[in-house]
């Protein structure tokens, strides 16, 4: 697989205020009697890129899972698109707010089939998998379309993560929650993942992403805002 053809670019600043699409208000979470956050709040606007920083054990991944509706906070409220999370049917919410984990689990078969699989779910009815769109994303990072014909069990860890991220992008969510997606990747594969996310963001102004990363240099590349949990990372 060739090296990526480019890095993600910072979105140009915009003169008009962008709408808040995801917000947290007064979130609280404790694990085994230790409080991780209390009164945590922030607002993510359209077109914004956020990084989440903090030392190990500060609850960065837990925060993403909470925002994804996978964990219920002990106090506080999450709102998406003007409605409390509790007012959403979870499948519909998770189709719009997509969580990408660090270690992907891909089905056996060709990459193309793995990318198309989510479109069989009822929540994505009305959407259709497009080889052309998938190849377009791959082209932005210098990957030939024949990559779609590879078997998933023959992919390297970096290639599997590229498929994992691309699968999330193709269903066109409003919010992407990225949980250290490049932590185990080499610099070339890291650049591919970063560039894919930036290409997705540039397609529409009503999208945003939150990215957990221990790497300060990466946070500077992929974000315009940083939320730090606990002491500075």
Short mmCIF file of C-alpha atoms in Angstrom, two decimals:
data_model
loop_
_atom_site.label_atom_id
_atom_site.label_comp_id
_atom_site.label_asym_id
_atom_site.label_seq_id
_atom_site.Cartn_x
_atom_site.Cartn_y
_atom_site.Cartn_z
CA UNK A 1 0.00 0.00 0.00
CA UNK A 2 1.55 3.36 -0.98
CA UNK A 3 2.24 6.22 1.37
CA UNK A 4 -0.43 8.86 1.69
CA UNK A 5 -0.35 11.73 -0.75
CA UNK A 6 -1.10 14.49 1.73
CA UNK A 7 -1.80 15.59 5.27
CA UNK A 8 -5.04 16.96 6.67
CA UNK A 9 -5.34 20.73 6.48
CA UNK A 10 -6.77 23.18 8.93
CA UNK A 11 -10.21 24.42 8.02
CA UNK A 12 -10.27 28.10 7.22
CA UNK A 13 -11.82 30.33 9.88
CA UNK A 14 -15.41 31.38 9.19
CA UNK A 15 -16.96 34.77 9.73
CA UNK A 16 -20.38 33.52 10.74
CA UNK A 17 -21.09 31.80 14.03
CA UNK A 18 -21.70 28.08 13.60
CA UNK A 19 -24.50 26.27 15.38
CA UNK A 20 -23.90 24.12 18.44
CA UNK A 21 -24.53 20.52 17.42
CA UNK A 22 -23.21 18.60 20.45
CA UNK A 23 -22.98 19.82 24.03
CA UNK A 24 -22.36 18.45 27.50
CA UNK A 25 -23.64 20.15 30.64
CA UNK A 26 -22.53 19.41 34.21
CA UNK A 27 -21.39 15.84 33.48
CA UNK A 28 -20.21 13.81 36.44
CA UNK A 29 -18.58 10.40 36.45
CA UNK A 30 -16.88 8.32 39.14
CA UNK A 31 -15.12 4.98 38.74
CA UNK A 32 -14.57 2.75 41.78
CA UNK A 33 -15.15 5.67 44.10
CA UNK A 34 -12.76 8.02 42.28
CA UNK A 35 -14.35 11.04 40.66
CA UNK A 36 -13.11 11.60 37.11
CA UNK A 37 -15.21 14.62 36.18
CA UNK A 38 -17.57 16.91 38.00
CA UNK A 39 -19.47 19.75 36.37
CA UNK A 40 -17.87 19.00 32.99
CA UNK A 41 -19.35 21.05 30.18
CA UNK A 42 -18.49 22.12 26.64
CA UNK A 43 -20.17 22.92 23.33
CA UNK A 44 -19.08 21.69 19.90
CA UNK A 45 -20.14 23.78 16.93
CA UNK A 46 -20.44 22.80 13.30
CA UNK A 47 -17.11 22.57 11.47
CA UNK A 48 -15.11 22.43 14.71
CA UNK A 49 -12.34 19.95 15.44
CA UNK A 50 -11.75 19.07 19.08
CA UNK A 51 -8.98 17.08 20.72
CA UNK A 52 -9.36 15.52 24.16
CA UNK A 53 -6.20 15.46 26.25
CA UNK A 54 -5.32 14.28 29.73
CA UNK A 55 -3.23 11.73 31.61
CA UNK A 56 -4.00 8.02 31.61
CA UNK A 57 -6.97 7.33 33.82
CA UNK A 58 -8.55 10.75 33.39
CA UNK A 59 -11.51 9.31 31.52
CA UNK A 60 -10.83 10.39 27.94
CA UNK A 61 -12.11 7.20 26.33
CA UNK A 62 -14.94 7.03 28.86
CA UNK A 63 -16.01 10.53 27.83
CA UNK A 64 -16.19 9.50 24.17
CA UNK A 65 -18.23 6.40 25.06
CA UNK A 66 -20.53 8.62 27.12
CA UNK A 67 -20.98 11.03 24.22
CA UNK A 68 -21.68 8.03 21.98
CA UNK A 69 -24.53 6.91 24.24
CA UNK A 70 -22.68 3.76 25.29
CA UNK A 71 -22.28 4.86 28.93
CA UNK A 72 -24.80 6.81 31.03
CA UNK A 73 -23.30 9.71 33.02
CA UNK A 74 -24.05 9.81 36.75
CA UNK A 75 -25.21 13.41 36.41
CA UNK A 76 -25.58 16.03 33.73
CA UNK A 77 -26.98 16.15 30.23
CA UNK A 78 -25.78 15.57 26.67
CA UNK A 79 -27.60 17.34 23.85
CA UNK A 80 -27.32 16.71 20.13
CA UNK A 81 -28.90 18.83 17.43
CA UNK A 82 -30.97 20.72 20.00
CA UNK A 83 -32.40 17.63 21.74
CA UNK A 84 -31.32 15.78 24.90
CA UNK A 85 -29.68 12.44 24.19
CA UNK A 86 -32.50 10.82 26.18
CA UNK A 87 -35.00 12.11 23.61
CA UNK A 88 -33.29 10.22 20.79
CA UNK A 89 -33.78 6.60 19.84
CA UNK A 90 -30.28 5.24 20.40
CA UNK A 91 -29.88 3.61 16.96
CA UNK A 92 -30.78 6.92 15.29
CA UNK A 93 -28.45 8.85 17.59
CA UNK A 94 -25.55 6.46 16.99
CA UNK A 95 -26.07 6.72 13.24
CA UNK A 96 -25.37 10.44 13.57
CA UNK A 97 -22.78 10.39 16.35
CA UNK A 98 -20.32 7.64 15.43
CA UNK A 99 -17.68 6.20 17.75
CA UNK A 100 -14.46 4.84 16.20
CA UNK A 101 -12.46 2.64 18.55
CA UNK A 102 -8.71 2.12 18.63
CA UNK A 103 -8.70 -1.54 17.61
CA UNK A 104 -11.07 -2.35 14.76
CA UNK A 105 -13.04 -5.58 14.43
CA UNK A 106 -13.69 -6.23 10.75
CA UNK A 107 -15.82 -9.03 9.28
CA UNK A 108 -14.18 -11.65 7.10
CA UNK A 109 -14.32 -11.07 3.38
CA UNK A 110 -13.30 -8.28 1.04
CA UNK A 111 -12.74 -4.71 2.16
CA UNK A 112 -15.59 -3.63 -0.10
CA UNK A 113 -18.03 -5.92 1.76
CA UNK A 114 -16.83 -4.63 5.14
CA UNK A 115 -17.47 -1.05 4.01
CA UNK A 116 -20.91 -1.88 2.64
CA UNK A 117 -22.08 -3.91 5.67
CA UNK A 118 -23.42 -0.98 7.78
CA UNK A 119 -25.78 0.03 4.97
CA UNK A 120 -27.78 -3.17 5.54
CA UNK A 121 -28.87 -1.90 8.96
CA UNK A 122 -32.39 -0.50 9.24
CA UNK A 123 -31.15 2.75 10.76
CA UNK A 124 -29.26 3.52 7.53
CA UNK A 125 -32.18 2.87 5.19
CA UNK A 126 -32.24 5.57 2.56
CA UNK A 127 -28.44 5.56 2.38
CA UNK A 128 -26.55 3.54 -0.19
CA UNK A 129 -23.00 2.28 -0.30
CA UNK A 130 -21.03 3.79 -3.18
CA UNK A 131 -17.83 2.34 -4.57
CA UNK A 132 -17.21 5.69 -6.22
CA UNK A 133 -17.33 7.56 -2.91
CA UNK A 134 -15.10 4.96 -1.22
CA UNK A 135 -12.57 5.17 -4.05
CA UNK A 136 -12.70 8.96 -3.85
CA UNK A 137 -11.76 8.92 -0.18
CA UNK A 138 -8.95 6.45 -0.87
CA UNK A 139 -7.68 8.61 -3.72
CA UNK A 140 -7.35 11.60 -1.37
CA UNK A 141 -4.72 9.65 0.56
CA UNK A 142 -3.02 8.05 -2.42
CA UNK A 143 -4.50 4.56 -2.08
CA UNK A 144 -5.49 2.73 -5.26
CA UNK A 145 -9.06 1.49 -5.62
CA UNK A 146 -7.86 -2.11 -5.88
CA UNK A 147 -7.49 -1.91 -2.09
CA UNK A 148 -11.25 -2.59 -1.95
CA UNK A 149 -10.67 -6.08 -3.34
CA UNK A 150 -8.27 -7.15 -0.58
CA UNK A 151 -9.33 -9.65 2.07
CA UNK A 152 -9.73 -8.13 5.52
CA UNK A 153 -7.84 -10.97 7.22
CA UNK A 154 -4.77 -10.11 5.14
CA UNK A 155 -4.66 -6.44 6.12
CA UNK A 156 -1.98 -4.98 8.34
CA UNK A 157 -3.07 -3.26 11.54
CA UNK A 158 -2.70 0.11 9.87
CA UNK A 159 -4.71 -0.92 6.82
CA UNK A 160 -7.46 -2.36 9.03
CA UNK A 161 -7.74 0.93 10.89
CA UNK A 162 -8.00 2.83 7.61
CA UNK A 163 -10.93 0.56 6.70
CA UNK A 164 -12.44 1.11 10.15
CA UNK A 165 -12.30 4.89 9.80
CA UNK A 166 -13.48 4.84 6.18
CA UNK A 167 -16.46 2.68 7.15
CA UNK A 168 -17.51 5.37 9.64
CA UNK A 169 -17.05 8.19 7.12
CA UNK A 170 -19.14 6.50 4.43
CA UNK A 171 -22.32 6.53 6.54
CA UNK A 172 -21.96 10.35 6.73
CA UNK A 173 -22.39 11.06 10.45
CA UNK A 174 -22.63 14.57 11.87
CA UNK A 175 -20.15 13.86 14.68
CA UNK A 176 -17.12 11.57 14.62
CA UNK A 177 -15.73 10.39 17.97
CA UNK A 178 -12.20 9.06 17.45
CA UNK A 179 -10.69 7.08 20.33
CA UNK A 180 -6.92 7.09 19.70
CA UNK A 181 -7.41 5.63 16.21
CA UNK A 182 -3.72 5.98 15.30
CA UNK A 183 -2.11 4.97 18.61
CA UNK A 184 -0.63 1.75 17.19
CA UNK A 185 0.08 2.99 13.66
CA UNK A 186 3.30 4.05 11.96
CA UNK A 187 3.66 7.66 10.73
CA UNK A 188 2.55 6.84 7.17
CA UNK A 189 -0.66 5.11 8.26
CA UNK A 190 -1.28 7.82 10.86
CA UNK A 191 -1.09 10.43 8.08
CA UNK A 192 -3.64 8.43 6.06
CA UNK A 193 -6.16 8.33 8.91
CA UNK A 194 -5.70 12.04 9.65
CA UNK A 195 -6.12 12.95 5.98
CA UNK A 196 -9.26 10.82 5.62
CA UNK A 197 -10.90 12.60 8.55
CA UNK A 198 -9.95 16.02 7.20
CA UNK A 199 -11.38 15.11 3.77
CA UNK A 200 -14.67 14.12 5.42
CA UNK A 201 -14.82 17.37 7.40
CA UNK A 202 -14.25 19.50 4.32
CA UNK A 203 -17.25 17.96 2.54
CA UNK A 204 -19.89 19.72 4.68
CA UNK A 205 -20.05 22.55 7.20
CA UNK A 206 -22.43 20.75 9.56
CA UNK A 207 -19.91 18.16 10.76
CA UNK A 208 -17.48 18.06 13.66
CA UNK A 209 -15.07 15.63 15.29
CA UNK A 210 -13.61 14.91 18.72
CA UNK A 211 -10.28 13.09 18.77
CA UNK A 212 -8.61 11.49 21.80
CA UNK A 213 -4.83 11.55 21.42
CA UNK A 214 -1.83 11.33 23.77
CA UNK A 215 0.34 12.96 21.09
CA UNK A 216 0.56 16.73 21.46
CA UNK A 217 1.88 17.18 17.92
CA UNK A 218 -1.06 15.22 16.55
CA UNK A 219 -3.53 17.25 18.61
CA UNK A 220 -2.08 20.40 17.04
CA UNK A 221 -2.55 18.92 13.55
CA UNK A 222 -6.09 17.62 13.91
CA UNK A 223 -7.82 20.12 16.21
CA UNK A 224 -8.68 23.75 16.71
CA UNK A 225 -9.91 23.29 20.30
CA UNK A 226 -8.52 21.14 23.13
CA UNK A 227 -10.48 19.83 26.11
CA UNK A 228 -8.10 18.73 28.87
CA UNK A 229 -9.32 16.29 31.51
CA UNK A 230 -7.45 16.20 34.82
CA UNK A 231 -3.92 17.60 34.83
CA UNK A 232 -2.37 18.76 31.55
CA UNK A 233 -1.13 15.87 29.43
#
